[in-house]
Amino acid sequence: MSTDVAAVANWRKSSRSNTEQECVEVAKLPTTIGIRDSKNPEGGHLPLDRITFTGLLARVKAGDLDL
């Protein structure tokens, strides 16, 4: 029996999330960083390698991805 690592991961809400629609959680997984919608945690997660995650954070902080 294998354990779903994402199910037991220590998910934390991003400091960039707000209380309305944009709620993101992140977790350090064994080989990736997981990102998921905090309002739908059972909906799965997006696994990113650490280099890609770091690039994503840089773009978010720079405001490159604001809608």
Short mmCIF file of N, CA and C in Angstrom, two decimals:
data_model
loop_
_atom_site.label_atom_id
_atom_site.label_comp_id
_atom_site.label_asym_id
_atom_site.label_seq_id
_atom_site.Cartn_x
_atom_site.Cartn_y
_atom_site.Cartn_z
N MET A 1 0.86 -1.18 0.00
CA MET A 1 0.00 0.00 0.00
C MET A 1 0.90 1.24 0.00
N SER A 2 0.73 2.10 -0.99
CA SER A 2 1.52 3.32 -1.05
C SER A 2 0.73 4.48 -0.45
N THR A 3 1.45 5.42 0.11
CA THR A 3 0.84 6.60 0.70
C THR A 3 0.88 7.74 -0.31
N ASP A 4 -0.23 8.46 -0.45
CA ASP A 4 -0.26 9.63 -1.31
C ASP A 4 0.48 10.75 -0.57
N VAL A 5 1.67 11.05 -1.05
CA VAL A 5 2.53 12.04 -0.38
C VAL A 5 1.83 13.39 -0.28
N ALA A 6 1.12 13.80 -1.31
CA ALA A 6 0.44 15.09 -1.30
C ALA A 6 -0.66 15.13 -0.24
N ALA A 7 -1.27 13.98 0.04
CA ALA A 7 -2.35 13.95 1.04
C ALA A 7 -1.82 14.17 2.46
N VAL A 8 -0.58 13.80 2.70
CA VAL A 8 -0.02 13.95 4.04
C VAL A 8 0.99 15.09 4.15
N ALA A 9 1.16 15.81 3.06
CA ALA A 9 2.11 16.93 3.05
C ALA A 9 1.64 18.05 3.96
N ASN A 10 2.58 18.89 4.38
CA ASN A 10 2.28 20.05 5.21
C ASN A 10 1.99 21.24 4.29
N TRP A 11 0.73 21.38 3.88
CA TRP A 11 0.32 22.46 2.99
C TRP A 11 0.20 23.75 3.78
N ARG A 12 0.64 24.85 3.20
CA ARG A 12 0.47 26.16 3.84
C ARG A 12 -0.08 27.14 2.82
N LYS A 13 -0.91 28.04 3.30
CA LYS A 13 -1.52 29.04 2.43
C LYS A 13 -0.48 30.10 2.09
N SER A 14 -0.40 30.43 0.83
CA SER A 14 0.54 31.42 0.36
C SER A 14 0.23 32.79 0.95
N SER A 15 1.25 33.53 1.29
CA SER A 15 1.05 34.89 1.80
C SER A 15 0.51 35.81 0.72
N ARG A 16 0.58 35.40 -0.54
CA ARG A 16 0.05 36.19 -1.66
C ARG A 16 -1.43 35.92 -1.90
N SER A 17 -2.00 34.97 -1.17
CA SER A 17 -3.43 34.66 -1.34
C SER A 17 -4.28 35.71 -0.65
N ASN A 18 -5.52 35.82 -1.11
CA ASN A 18 -6.45 36.71 -0.43
C ASN A 18 -7.64 35.88 0.05
N THR A 19 -8.60 36.50 0.69
CA THR A 19 -9.72 35.76 1.27
C THR A 19 -10.86 35.54 0.29
N GLU A 20 -10.75 36.05 -0.92
CA GLU A 20 -11.84 35.94 -1.88
C GLU A 20 -11.62 34.78 -2.84
N GLN A 21 -11.05 35.00 -3.99
CA GLN A 21 -10.95 33.97 -5.01
C GLN A 21 -9.55 33.40 -5.20
N GLU A 22 -8.56 34.14 -4.88
CA GLU A 22 -7.20 33.74 -5.21
C GLU A 22 -6.50 33.11 -4.01
N CYS A 23 -6.83 31.86 -3.75
CA CYS A 23 -6.27 31.16 -2.60
C CYS A 23 -5.38 30.01 -3.08
N VAL A 24 -4.11 30.10 -2.78
CA VAL A 24 -3.15 29.11 -3.22
C VAL A 24 -2.43 28.54 -2.00
N GLU A 25 -2.21 27.22 -2.03
CA GLU A 25 -1.43 26.56 -1.00
C GLU A 25 -0.21 25.93 -1.65
N VAL A 26 0.87 25.87 -0.91
CA VAL A 26 2.10 25.25 -1.40
C VAL A 26 2.59 24.24 -0.37
N ALA A 27 3.31 23.23 -0.85
CA ALA A 27 3.89 22.22 0.05
C ALA A 27 5.20 21.72 -0.56
N LYS A 28 6.15 21.46 0.30
CA LYS A 28 7.40 20.86 -0.13
C LYS A 28 7.17 19.35 -0.17
N LEU A 29 7.26 18.77 -1.36
CA LEU A 29 7.10 17.34 -1.56
C LEU A 29 8.48 16.73 -1.76
N PRO A 30 8.62 15.42 -1.75
CA PRO A 30 9.96 14.82 -1.82
C PRO A 30 10.83 15.29 -2.99
N THR A 31 10.26 15.42 -4.17
CA THR A 31 11.08 15.82 -5.32
C THR A 31 10.56 17.06 -6.02
N THR A 32 9.45 17.62 -5.57
CA THR A 32 8.85 18.80 -6.20
C THR A 32 8.26 19.72 -5.15
N ILE A 33 7.77 20.86 -5.62
CA ILE A 33 6.96 21.76 -4.82
C ILE A 33 5.54 21.63 -5.37
N GLY A 34 4.57 21.38 -4.51
CA GLY A 34 3.18 21.27 -4.94
C GLY A 34 2.45 22.59 -4.77
N ILE A 35 1.60 22.90 -5.73
CA ILE A 35 0.74 24.08 -5.67
C ILE A 35 -0.69 23.61 -5.90
N ARG A 36 -1.62 24.08 -5.05
CA ARG A 36 -3.02 23.70 -5.22
C ARG A 36 -3.95 24.83 -4.81
N ASP A 37 -5.19 24.72 -5.21
CA ASP A 37 -6.25 25.66 -4.85
C ASP A 37 -6.71 25.32 -3.44
N SER A 38 -6.59 26.25 -2.51
CA SER A 38 -6.96 25.95 -1.12
C SER A 38 -8.45 25.73 -0.95
N LYS A 39 -9.25 26.23 -1.89
CA LYS A 39 -10.69 26.03 -1.79
C LYS A 39 -11.11 24.67 -2.37
N ASN A 40 -10.19 23.98 -3.04
CA ASN A 40 -10.48 22.67 -3.62
C ASN A 40 -9.26 21.75 -3.44
N PRO A 41 -8.90 21.45 -2.20
CA PRO A 41 -7.69 20.65 -1.96
C PRO A 41 -7.77 19.23 -2.52
N GLU A 42 -8.96 18.71 -2.71
CA GLU A 42 -9.11 17.37 -3.27
C GLU A 42 -9.00 17.38 -4.79
N GLY A 43 -8.91 18.55 -5.40
CA GLY A 43 -8.86 18.69 -6.84
C GLY A 43 -7.50 18.42 -7.45
N GLY A 44 -6.55 18.05 -6.65
CA GLY A 44 -5.22 17.76 -7.15
C GLY A 44 -4.27 18.94 -6.97
N HIS A 45 -3.05 18.74 -7.40
CA HIS A 45 -2.04 19.79 -7.27
C HIS A 45 -1.16 19.80 -8.51
N LEU A 46 -0.48 20.90 -8.69
CA LEU A 46 0.47 21.07 -9.78
C LEU A 46 1.87 20.88 -9.20
N PRO A 47 2.59 19.84 -9.59
CA PRO A 47 3.96 19.65 -9.10
C PRO A 47 4.96 20.41 -9.98
N LEU A 48 5.80 21.20 -9.37
CA LEU A 48 6.84 21.94 -10.10
C LEU A 48 8.20 21.58 -9.51
N ASP A 49 9.20 21.43 -10.39
CA ASP A 49 10.54 21.24 -9.85
C ASP A 49 10.98 22.55 -9.19
N ARG A 50 11.99 22.47 -8.38
CA ARG A 50 12.39 23.63 -7.57
C ARG A 50 12.84 24.82 -8.43
N ILE A 51 13.50 24.57 -9.54
CA ILE A 51 13.94 25.66 -10.41
C ILE A 51 12.74 26.37 -11.03
N THR A 52 11.78 25.61 -11.51
CA THR A 52 10.58 26.20 -12.10
C THR A 52 9.78 26.97 -11.06
N PHE A 53 9.67 26.41 -9.86
CA PHE A 53 8.93 27.08 -8.78
C PHE A 53 9.61 28.40 -8.42
N THR A 54 10.92 28.40 -8.34
CA THR A 54 11.65 29.63 -8.02
C THR A 54 11.42 30.69 -9.09
N GLY A 55 11.42 30.28 -10.36
CA GLY A 55 11.13 31.21 -11.45
C GLY A 55 9.72 31.76 -11.37
N LEU A 56 8.75 30.89 -11.05
CA LEU A 56 7.37 31.33 -10.89
C LEU A 56 7.26 32.37 -9.78
N LEU A 57 7.89 32.11 -8.64
CA LEU A 57 7.85 33.07 -7.53
C LEU A 57 8.43 34.42 -7.94
N ALA A 58 9.53 34.39 -8.66
CA ALA A 58 10.15 35.64 -9.10
C ALA A 58 9.20 36.43 -9.99
N ARG A 59 8.50 35.74 -10.90
CA ARG A 59 7.56 36.43 -11.80
C ARG A 59 6.36 36.97 -11.03
N VAL A 60 5.87 36.22 -10.05
CA VAL A 60 4.74 36.70 -9.23
C VAL A 60 5.14 37.94 -8.46
N LYS A 61 6.29 37.88 -7.81
CA LYS A 61 6.77 39.02 -7.01
C LYS A 61 7.03 40.25 -7.87
N ALA A 62 7.43 40.06 -9.11
CA ALA A 62 7.69 41.18 -10.02
C ALA A 62 6.40 41.75 -10.62
N GLY A 63 5.29 41.06 -10.41
CA GLY A 63 4.02 41.53 -10.95
C GLY A 63 3.80 41.15 -12.40
N ASP A 64 4.64 40.25 -12.93
CA ASP A 64 4.53 39.86 -14.33
C ASP A 64 3.25 39.07 -14.63
N LEU A 65 2.63 38.48 -13.64
CA LEU A 65 1.49 37.60 -13.87
C LEU A 65 0.18 38.19 -13.37
N ASP A 66 0.17 39.44 -12.96
CA ASP A 66 -1.06 40.07 -12.48
C ASP A 66 -2.06 40.18 -13.62
N LEU A 67 -3.30 39.90 -13.31
CA LEU A 67 -4.35 40.00 -14.33
C LEU A 67 -5.05 41.33 -14.23
#
